[in-house]
Short mmCIF file of C-alpha atoms in Angstrom, two decimals:
data_model
loop_
_atom_site.label_atom_id
_atom_site.label_comp_id
_atom_site.label_asym_id
_atom_site.label_seq_id
_atom_site.Cartn_x
_atom_site.Cartn_y
_atom_site.Cartn_z
CA MET A 30 5.23 3.26 -21.50
CA PHE A 31 7.34 0.54 -19.81
CA LEU A 32 10.96 1.14 -18.88
CA TYR A 33 13.41 -1.43 -17.53
CA PHE A 34 16.44 0.07 -15.84
CA VAL A 35 19.24 -2.49 -15.66
CA GLY A 36 21.64 -2.12 -12.77
CA GLY A 37 19.61 0.50 -10.96
CA ALA A 38 19.97 3.29 -13.52
CA ASN A 39 17.99 6.46 -12.87
CA ALA A 40 15.22 7.62 -15.14
CA SER A 41 15.71 11.03 -16.68
CA GLU A 42 13.29 13.89 -16.01
CA THR A 43 11.72 13.31 -19.43
CA GLU A 44 10.76 9.80 -18.29
CA TYR A 45 8.84 10.99 -15.23
CA LEU A 46 5.58 10.92 -17.16
CA ALA A 47 2.50 10.00 -15.15
CA GLY A 48 1.55 6.42 -15.88
CA THR A 49 5.05 5.30 -16.90
CA VAL A 50 5.76 1.79 -15.59
CA PHE A 51 9.31 0.69 -14.83
CA LYS A 52 11.40 -1.87 -12.98
CA ASP A 53 14.87 -1.37 -11.55
CA CYS A 54 15.77 -5.07 -11.72
CA GLU A 55 14.29 -8.28 -13.07
CA ARG A 56 12.72 -9.39 -9.77
CA CYS A 57 11.95 -5.92 -8.47
CA PRO A 58 8.38 -4.63 -8.09
CA GLU A 59 6.82 -2.91 -11.10
CA MET A 60 6.58 0.80 -10.33
CA VAL A 61 4.19 3.36 -11.77
CA VAL A 62 4.76 7.11 -11.85
CA LEU A 63 2.13 9.24 -10.13
CA PRO A 64 1.84 12.90 -11.14
CA ALA A 65 2.67 15.93 -9.06
CA GLY A 66 -0.49 17.59 -7.81
CA GLU A 67 -2.74 18.12 -4.85
CA PHE A 68 -5.80 16.51 -3.30
CA ILE A 69 -8.08 16.79 -0.30
CA MET A 70 -7.16 14.09 2.19
CA GLY A 71 -9.78 12.59 4.51
CA SER A 72 -13.56 12.58 4.26
CA SER A 73 -16.37 14.92 5.19
CA GLY A 74 -18.91 14.13 7.87
CA VAL A 75 -21.58 13.55 5.23
CA GLU A 76 -19.74 10.74 3.44
CA ALA A 77 -21.38 7.38 4.10
CA GLY A 78 -19.10 5.39 6.39
CA HIS A 79 -17.17 8.46 7.59
CA GLN A 80 -15.13 7.98 10.75
CA PRO A 81 -13.82 10.75 13.06
CA ASP A 82 -10.18 9.85 12.40
CA GLU A 83 -10.68 10.87 8.74
CA SER A 84 -11.01 14.53 9.77
CA PRO A 85 -10.27 17.31 9.45
CA GLN A 86 -10.02 17.23 5.70
CA HIS A 87 -6.91 19.03 4.52
CA LYS A 88 -5.10 19.77 1.27
CA VAL A 89 -1.94 17.80 0.53
CA THR A 90 0.40 18.97 -2.22
CA PHE A 91 2.94 16.81 -4.05
CA GLU A 92 5.46 19.14 -5.66
CA HIS A 93 7.13 16.34 -7.61
CA PRO A 94 5.99 13.15 -9.30
CA PHE A 95 6.84 9.98 -7.42
CA ALA A 96 6.50 6.27 -8.02
CA ILE A 97 4.81 3.48 -6.11
CA SER A 98 4.57 -0.22 -6.83
CA ARG A 99 1.46 -0.59 -8.93
CA PHE A 100 0.76 -3.95 -7.29
CA TYR A 101 1.35 -5.13 -3.76
CA VAL A 102 4.76 -6.68 -3.30
CA THR A 103 3.98 -10.20 -4.48
CA ALA A 104 4.75 -13.55 -2.92
CA ALA A 105 7.28 -14.20 -5.71
CA GLU A 106 9.04 -10.87 -5.09
CA TRP A 107 9.13 -11.54 -1.36
CA ASP A 108 10.52 -15.04 -1.98
CA ALA A 109 13.31 -13.56 -4.12
CA TYR A 110 14.27 -11.37 -1.16
CA ALA A 111 14.05 -14.27 1.30
CA GLN A 112 16.20 -16.51 -0.89
CA GLU A 113 18.86 -13.86 -1.39
CA THR A 114 19.06 -12.82 2.27
CA ASN A 115 18.15 -16.15 3.91
CA ILE A 116 15.73 -14.27 6.15
CA LYS A 117 13.47 -16.34 8.38
CA LEU A 118 10.11 -14.84 9.35
CA LYS A 119 8.42 -15.43 12.65
CA ASP A 120 5.09 -17.18 13.05
CA GLY A 121 2.07 -15.02 13.75
CA ASP A 122 -1.66 -15.07 14.48
CA THR A 123 -3.01 -17.97 16.50
CA ARG A 124 -6.52 -18.35 15.07
CA PRO A 125 -7.11 -21.87 13.74
CA GLY A 126 -6.72 -21.88 9.99
CA ARG A 127 -5.46 -18.30 9.99
CA GLU A 128 -1.96 -18.88 11.34
CA CYS A 129 1.10 -17.43 9.68
CA LEU A 130 3.85 -20.05 9.68
CA ALA A 131 7.32 -18.83 8.70
CA GLY A 132 5.78 -15.97 6.72
CA LYS A 133 3.23 -18.02 4.81
CA PRO A 134 -0.57 -18.15 5.14
CA ARG A 135 -2.61 -21.36 5.52
CA TYR A 136 -4.52 -20.76 2.28
CA PRO A 137 -2.97 -21.66 -1.10
CA GLN A 138 -0.72 -18.82 -2.22
CA GLY A 139 0.45 -18.35 -5.79
CA PRO A 140 3.38 -16.20 -6.92
CA ARG A 141 1.10 -13.33 -8.01
CA GLN A 142 -0.83 -13.11 -4.76
CA PRO A 143 0.20 -10.47 -2.23
CA ALA A 144 3.03 -11.22 0.16
CA VAL A 145 1.36 -11.42 3.60
CA CYS A 146 2.24 -12.38 7.18
CA VAL A 147 4.78 -9.55 7.34
CA ASP A 148 4.99 -7.01 10.14
CA TYR A 149 6.04 -3.38 9.93
CA ASN A 150 9.73 -4.08 10.43
CA ASP A 151 9.67 -6.93 7.91
CA THR A 152 8.47 -4.47 5.29
CA LYS A 153 11.26 -2.06 6.18
CA GLY A 154 13.75 -4.91 5.89
CA TYR A 155 12.55 -5.71 2.37
CA ILE A 156 12.65 -2.07 1.33
CA ASP A 157 16.15 -1.55 2.75
CA TRP A 158 17.31 -4.60 0.78
CA LEU A 159 15.63 -3.31 -2.38
CA ALA A 160 17.35 0.06 -1.99
CA ARG A 161 20.75 -1.60 -1.54
CA LYS A 162 20.20 -4.00 -4.42
CA THR A 163 19.21 -1.30 -6.90
CA GLY A 164 21.10 1.70 -5.57
CA GLN A 165 17.77 3.56 -5.62
CA PRO A 166 16.04 5.48 -2.78
CA TYR A 167 13.17 3.07 -2.12
CA ARG A 168 11.19 3.67 1.07
CA MET A 169 7.86 2.90 2.69
CA ILE A 170 4.83 4.60 1.22
CA SER A 171 3.30 7.40 3.30
CA GLU A 172 -0.36 7.48 4.29
CA ALA A 173 -0.91 10.58 2.16
CA GLU A 174 0.70 8.96 -0.87
CA ARG A 175 -1.44 5.88 -0.35
CA GLU A 176 -4.70 7.86 -0.29
CA TYR A 177 -3.60 9.99 -3.26
CA ALA A 178 -2.88 6.79 -5.21
CA ALA A 179 -6.22 5.26 -4.23
CA ARG A 180 -8.25 8.32 -5.15
CA ALA A 181 -6.58 8.75 -8.55
CA GLY A 182 -8.23 12.14 -8.93
CA SER A 183 -11.59 11.13 -7.45
CA THR A 184 -13.26 12.83 -4.47
CA GLY A 185 -15.90 10.31 -3.35
CA PRO A 186 -15.57 7.16 -1.26
CA PHE A 187 -14.33 5.16 -4.26
CA PRO A 188 -12.80 6.06 -7.63
CA TYR A 189 -15.72 4.34 -9.37
CA PRO A 190 -19.53 4.60 -9.02
CA VAL A 191 -20.86 2.75 -5.97
CA ASP A 192 -24.29 2.49 -4.37
CA GLU A 193 -23.54 3.97 -0.94
CA THR A 194 -26.37 2.03 0.68
CA THR A 195 -24.80 -1.35 -0.09
CA PHE A 196 -21.15 -0.54 -0.97
CA ASN A 197 -21.16 -3.49 -3.36
CA ILE A 198 -17.74 -3.31 -4.98
CA SER A 199 -17.42 -6.97 -6.01
CA ARG A 200 -16.77 -6.03 -9.66
CA HIS A 201 -13.86 -3.87 -8.57
CA ALA A 202 -12.31 -5.42 -5.48
CA ASN A 203 -11.87 -8.53 -3.33
CA THR A 204 -13.68 -8.17 0.00
CA ILE A 205 -15.83 -10.45 2.19
CA GLY A 206 -17.89 -13.07 0.43
CA SER A 207 -17.52 -14.95 -2.85
CA ALA A 208 -19.34 -12.51 -5.18
CA ASP A 209 -15.96 -11.17 -6.32
CA GLY A 210 -14.88 -14.68 -7.31
CA PHE A 211 -12.30 -15.27 -4.60
CA GLU A 212 -12.37 -17.09 -1.26
CA PHE A 213 -8.94 -15.85 -0.16
CA THR A 214 -6.55 -13.24 -1.52
CA SER A 215 -6.69 -12.67 -5.25
CA PRO A 216 -3.78 -12.34 -7.69
CA VAL A 217 -2.70 -8.71 -7.78
CA ASP A 218 -3.97 -8.00 -11.31
CA SER A 219 -7.40 -9.62 -10.89
CA PHE A 220 -9.32 -6.35 -11.05
CA PRO A 221 -8.89 -3.30 -13.32
CA PRO A 222 -6.42 -0.56 -12.29
CA ASN A 223 -7.59 2.92 -11.37
CA ALA A 224 -6.96 6.07 -13.41
CA PHE A 225 -3.40 6.31 -12.06
CA GLY A 226 -2.64 2.76 -13.18
CA VAL A 227 -2.55 1.41 -9.61
CA TYR A 228 -4.12 -1.96 -8.76
CA ASP A 229 -5.89 -3.26 -5.65
CA THR A 230 -6.14 -0.03 -3.68
CA HIS A 231 -9.47 -1.22 -2.25
CA GLY A 232 -9.72 -4.65 -0.64
CA ASN A 233 -7.63 -7.84 -0.96
CA VAL A 234 -5.10 -7.08 1.81
CA TRP A 235 -4.40 -4.18 4.10
CA GLU A 236 -1.11 -2.36 3.51
CA TRP A 237 1.42 -1.09 6.00
CA VAL A 238 2.30 2.57 5.50
CA ALA A 239 5.13 4.42 7.22
CA ASP A 240 3.04 6.72 9.44
CA CYS A 241 2.66 6.44 13.20
CA LEU A 242 -0.88 6.38 14.57
CA ASN A 243 -2.61 9.71 15.16
CA GLN A 244 -6.29 9.75 16.06
CA ASP A 245 -7.14 12.55 13.61
CA TYR A 246 -5.45 14.87 11.12
CA GLN A 247 -4.82 17.83 13.42
CA GLY A 248 -1.23 18.84 12.64
CA ALA A 249 -0.78 16.32 9.82
CA PRO A 250 1.90 17.04 7.17
CA THR A 251 0.61 18.76 4.06
CA ASP A 252 3.54 17.89 1.75
CA GLY A 253 2.75 14.19 1.40
CA SER A 254 5.47 13.03 3.77
CA ALA A 255 4.99 10.35 6.41
CA TRP A 256 3.84 11.53 9.84
CA MET A 257 6.48 10.06 12.10
CA GLN A 258 5.15 11.55 15.32
CA GLY A 259 2.36 10.24 17.51
CA ASP A 260 1.85 6.69 18.75
CA CYS A 261 4.74 4.96 17.00
CA ILE A 262 4.07 1.65 18.72
CA ARG A 263 1.23 1.39 16.21
CA HIS A 264 1.32 2.21 12.51
CA ILE A 265 -1.35 3.00 9.98
CA ILE A 266 -2.65 0.38 7.57
CA ARG A 267 -4.74 1.18 4.50
CA GLY A 268 -6.96 -0.50 1.93
CA ASN A 269 -9.04 -3.25 3.62
CA ASP A 270 -8.84 -7.02 3.04
CA TRP A 271 -10.51 -10.10 1.58
CA ILE A 272 -12.43 -10.96 4.77
CA SER A 273 -13.88 -7.54 5.75
CA ILE A 274 -16.93 -5.56 4.68
CA PRO A 275 -16.58 -3.15 1.74
CA VAL A 276 -17.21 0.08 3.69
CA PHE A 277 -13.72 -0.32 5.15
CA SER A 278 -12.35 -0.13 1.60
CA ARG A 279 -13.23 3.56 1.13
CA SER A 280 -10.39 5.76 -0.08
CA ALA A 281 -10.32 7.71 3.19
CA ASN A 282 -10.69 4.78 5.59
CA ARG A 283 -7.91 4.32 8.15
CA ASN A 284 -6.88 1.54 10.49
CA SER A 285 -3.82 0.71 12.57
CA ARG A 286 -1.99 -2.20 14.15
CA PRO A 287 0.99 -2.68 16.48
CA SER A 288 4.27 -2.81 14.57
CA GLU A 289 4.73 -6.53 15.28
CA ALA A 290 1.29 -7.58 13.99
CA ARG A 291 1.23 -10.28 11.32
CA GLY A 292 -1.68 -11.78 9.47
CA ASP A 293 -2.79 -13.46 6.28
CA TRP A 294 -4.59 -10.18 5.53
CA ILE A 295 -1.79 -7.63 5.57
CA GLY A 296 0.94 -6.80 3.05
CA PHE A 297 2.61 -3.68 1.63
CA ARG A 298 3.76 -1.59 -1.31
CA VAL A 299 6.94 0.39 -1.85
CA ALA A 300 7.56 3.99 -2.91
CA LYS A 301 10.38 5.75 -4.73
CA PRO A 302 10.97 9.51 -4.97
CA LEU A 303 11.86 10.74 -8.45
CA SER A 304 13.56 13.99 -7.53
CA THR A 305 16.75 14.60 -5.56
CA THR A 306 14.95 17.46 -3.80
CA GLN A 307 11.90 15.41 -2.85
CA TYR A 308 11.34 14.85 0.87
CA ALA A 309 12.85 11.88 2.59
CA GLU A 310 10.98 10.01 5.30
CA LYS A 311 11.05 12.15 8.44
CA LYS A 312 12.62 10.65 11.56
CA GLU A 313 11.39 13.17 14.12
#
């Protein structure tokens, strides 16, 4: 089901069906509804590639359905924001051939490739603009929401069968090497979606999420909200990128960067609660 809400109209409760795709404006990100439910966040010590920061495993419960952008925010969607607001991005990264210049990478970038070269505050700026433009409560995605979306009901390292000795996921995702068919980032719909209808949750580019860095899950929220305590100079990124090995693409894998980090390997998604009683991002 695809719904197009002109002028920022709200969906009714009957439209909060898992898998429903909608847009709140013509140049807004396409959103997909994820179901209410629960999952076990993190990985066990026996999972191949397990890292200590993925423990302890803990149950997270989503009492309400919510929506996330089913693709990364694309270069075209970012350009629409930049044109409307006249925002100018800073340069970033100094590696030859990998520089970000005014928010653009050095490799050829089409309109359907992920927006990259954005830092944590750039993503918040886009989301604040999107919320104002549509009159809807858009916000950054939480780490728990991001893992829930990536797992799509699965419990292993990936939501599809993988040989855990090689982690060859080239039929499913864009990571290091050319076996997947791409030398740089791939268009956001280049690989099949998962069971939740979400694309590119493994590989292509890392994604900023709202959460501050914590070295493990001791004391982590269990309601799916963002963990806004800890080392808030750094923030969590999820998903892996086009230049890294596949093991870092596992559903439970975590990484972090300083808030001002930019690179041709990092982008973001957006989230939208679908209930007036659903949690807002915590500012503690």
